[in-house]
XYZ file of C-alpha atoms in Angstrom:
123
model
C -141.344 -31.266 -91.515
C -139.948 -28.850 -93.909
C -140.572 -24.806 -93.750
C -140.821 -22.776 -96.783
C -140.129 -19.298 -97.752
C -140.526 -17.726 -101.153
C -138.503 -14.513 -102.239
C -138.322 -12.563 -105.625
C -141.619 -11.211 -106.556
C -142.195 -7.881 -107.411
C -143.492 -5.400 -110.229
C -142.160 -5.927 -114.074
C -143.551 -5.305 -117.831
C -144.746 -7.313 -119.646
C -141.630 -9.040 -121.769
C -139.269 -9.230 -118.463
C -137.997 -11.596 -116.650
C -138.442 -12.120 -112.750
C -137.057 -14.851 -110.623
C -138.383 -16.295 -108.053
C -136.766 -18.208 -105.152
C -138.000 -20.507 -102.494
C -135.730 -21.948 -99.522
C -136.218 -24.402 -97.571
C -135.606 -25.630 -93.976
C -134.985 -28.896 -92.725
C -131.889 -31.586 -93.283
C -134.727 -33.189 -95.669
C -134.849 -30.804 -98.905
C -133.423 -32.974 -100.955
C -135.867 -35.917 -100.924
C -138.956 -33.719 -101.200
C -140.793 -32.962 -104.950
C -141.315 -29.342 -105.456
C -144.171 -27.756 -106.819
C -144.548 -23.993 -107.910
C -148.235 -23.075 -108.083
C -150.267 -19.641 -108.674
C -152.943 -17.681 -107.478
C -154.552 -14.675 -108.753
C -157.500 -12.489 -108.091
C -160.495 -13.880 -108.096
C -159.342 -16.893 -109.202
C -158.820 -21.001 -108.019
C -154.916 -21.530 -107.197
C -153.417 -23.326 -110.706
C -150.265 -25.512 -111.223
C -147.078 -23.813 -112.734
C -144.272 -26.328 -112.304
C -142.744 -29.190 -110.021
C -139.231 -30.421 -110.144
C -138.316 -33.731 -108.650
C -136.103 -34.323 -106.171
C -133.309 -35.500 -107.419
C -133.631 -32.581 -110.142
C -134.349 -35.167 -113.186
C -137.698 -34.454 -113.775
C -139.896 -31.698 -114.517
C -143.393 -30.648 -115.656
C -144.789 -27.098 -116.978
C -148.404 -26.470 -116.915
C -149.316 -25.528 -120.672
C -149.402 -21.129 -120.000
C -145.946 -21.035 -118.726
C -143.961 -24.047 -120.920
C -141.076 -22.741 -122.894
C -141.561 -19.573 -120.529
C -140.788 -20.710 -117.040
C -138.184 -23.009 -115.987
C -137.876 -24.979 -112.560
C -135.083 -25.496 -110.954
C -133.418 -26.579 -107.504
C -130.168 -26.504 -105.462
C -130.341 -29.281 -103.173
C -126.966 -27.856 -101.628
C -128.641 -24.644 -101.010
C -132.063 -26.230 -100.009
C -133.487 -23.787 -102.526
C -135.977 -24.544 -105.601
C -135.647 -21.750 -108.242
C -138.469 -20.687 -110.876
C -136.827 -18.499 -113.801
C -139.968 -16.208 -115.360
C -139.084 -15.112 -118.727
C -141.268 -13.295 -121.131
C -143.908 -12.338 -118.838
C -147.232 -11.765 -119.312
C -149.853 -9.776 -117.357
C -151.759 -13.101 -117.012
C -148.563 -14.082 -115.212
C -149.842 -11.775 -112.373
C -150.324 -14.007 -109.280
C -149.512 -14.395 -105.855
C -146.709 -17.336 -106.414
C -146.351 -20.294 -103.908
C -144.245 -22.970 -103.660
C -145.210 -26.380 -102.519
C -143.383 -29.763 -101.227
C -144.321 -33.200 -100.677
C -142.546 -36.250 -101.127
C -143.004 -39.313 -103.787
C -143.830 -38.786 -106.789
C -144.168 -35.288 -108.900
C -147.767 -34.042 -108.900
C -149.852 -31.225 -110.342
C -152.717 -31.439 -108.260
C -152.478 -28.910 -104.807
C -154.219 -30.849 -102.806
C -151.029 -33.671 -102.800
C -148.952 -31.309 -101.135
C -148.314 -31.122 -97.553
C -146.195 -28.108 -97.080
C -146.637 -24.661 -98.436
C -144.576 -21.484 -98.287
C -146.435 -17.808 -97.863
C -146.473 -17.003 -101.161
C -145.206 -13.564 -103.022
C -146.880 -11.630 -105.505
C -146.104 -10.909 -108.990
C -147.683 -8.200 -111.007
C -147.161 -8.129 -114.602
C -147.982 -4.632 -116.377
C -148.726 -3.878 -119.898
């Protein structure tokens, strides 16, 4: 089992940069895919990026490619998501997800989920 806690949210314009940070517990970070997802008002929770676990592999949803990058530090059982040139559609609570095999985009294939933190995204 694996424990997750998410760090780095907060209040920006639009054009800056936030990132967000999401450690881990466990002796097991290394083998588990991680997932980045988003919620915002009103709205279903939406894919934004998973990494996998060796670090090799990575997917964007479409909003956030060339924006947002993934990373992780399986040293520092932390997975890293860089937001550059944000956008006040970008506002969201922000969640990060693991589970192991194979990268997914779907939420539901997760098993473990941090408490989330919010990013708001002004004009």
């Amino acid at each position: 089992q694996v424990q997750l806690a998410e760090s780095g949210g907060g209040s920006v314009q639009a054009g800056g940069s936030l990132r967000l940070s999401c450690a881990a517990s466990g002796r097991t970070f290394s083998t588990y895919v991680m997932g980045w997802f988003r919620q915002a008002p009103g709205k279903e929770r939406e894919f934004v990026a998973v990494i996998s676990w060796h670090g090799g592999s990575t997917y964007y949803a479409d909003s956030v490619k060339g924006r947002f990058t993934i990373s992780r530090d399986n040293i520092k059982n932390t997975v890293y998501l860089q937001m550059n040139s944000l956008k006040p559609e970008d506002t969201a609570v922000y969640y990060c997800a693991a589970k192991f095999g194979r990268t997914a985009v779907a939420g539901d294939e997760y098993d473990y989920w941090g408490q989330g933190t919010q990013v708001t995204v002004s004009s």
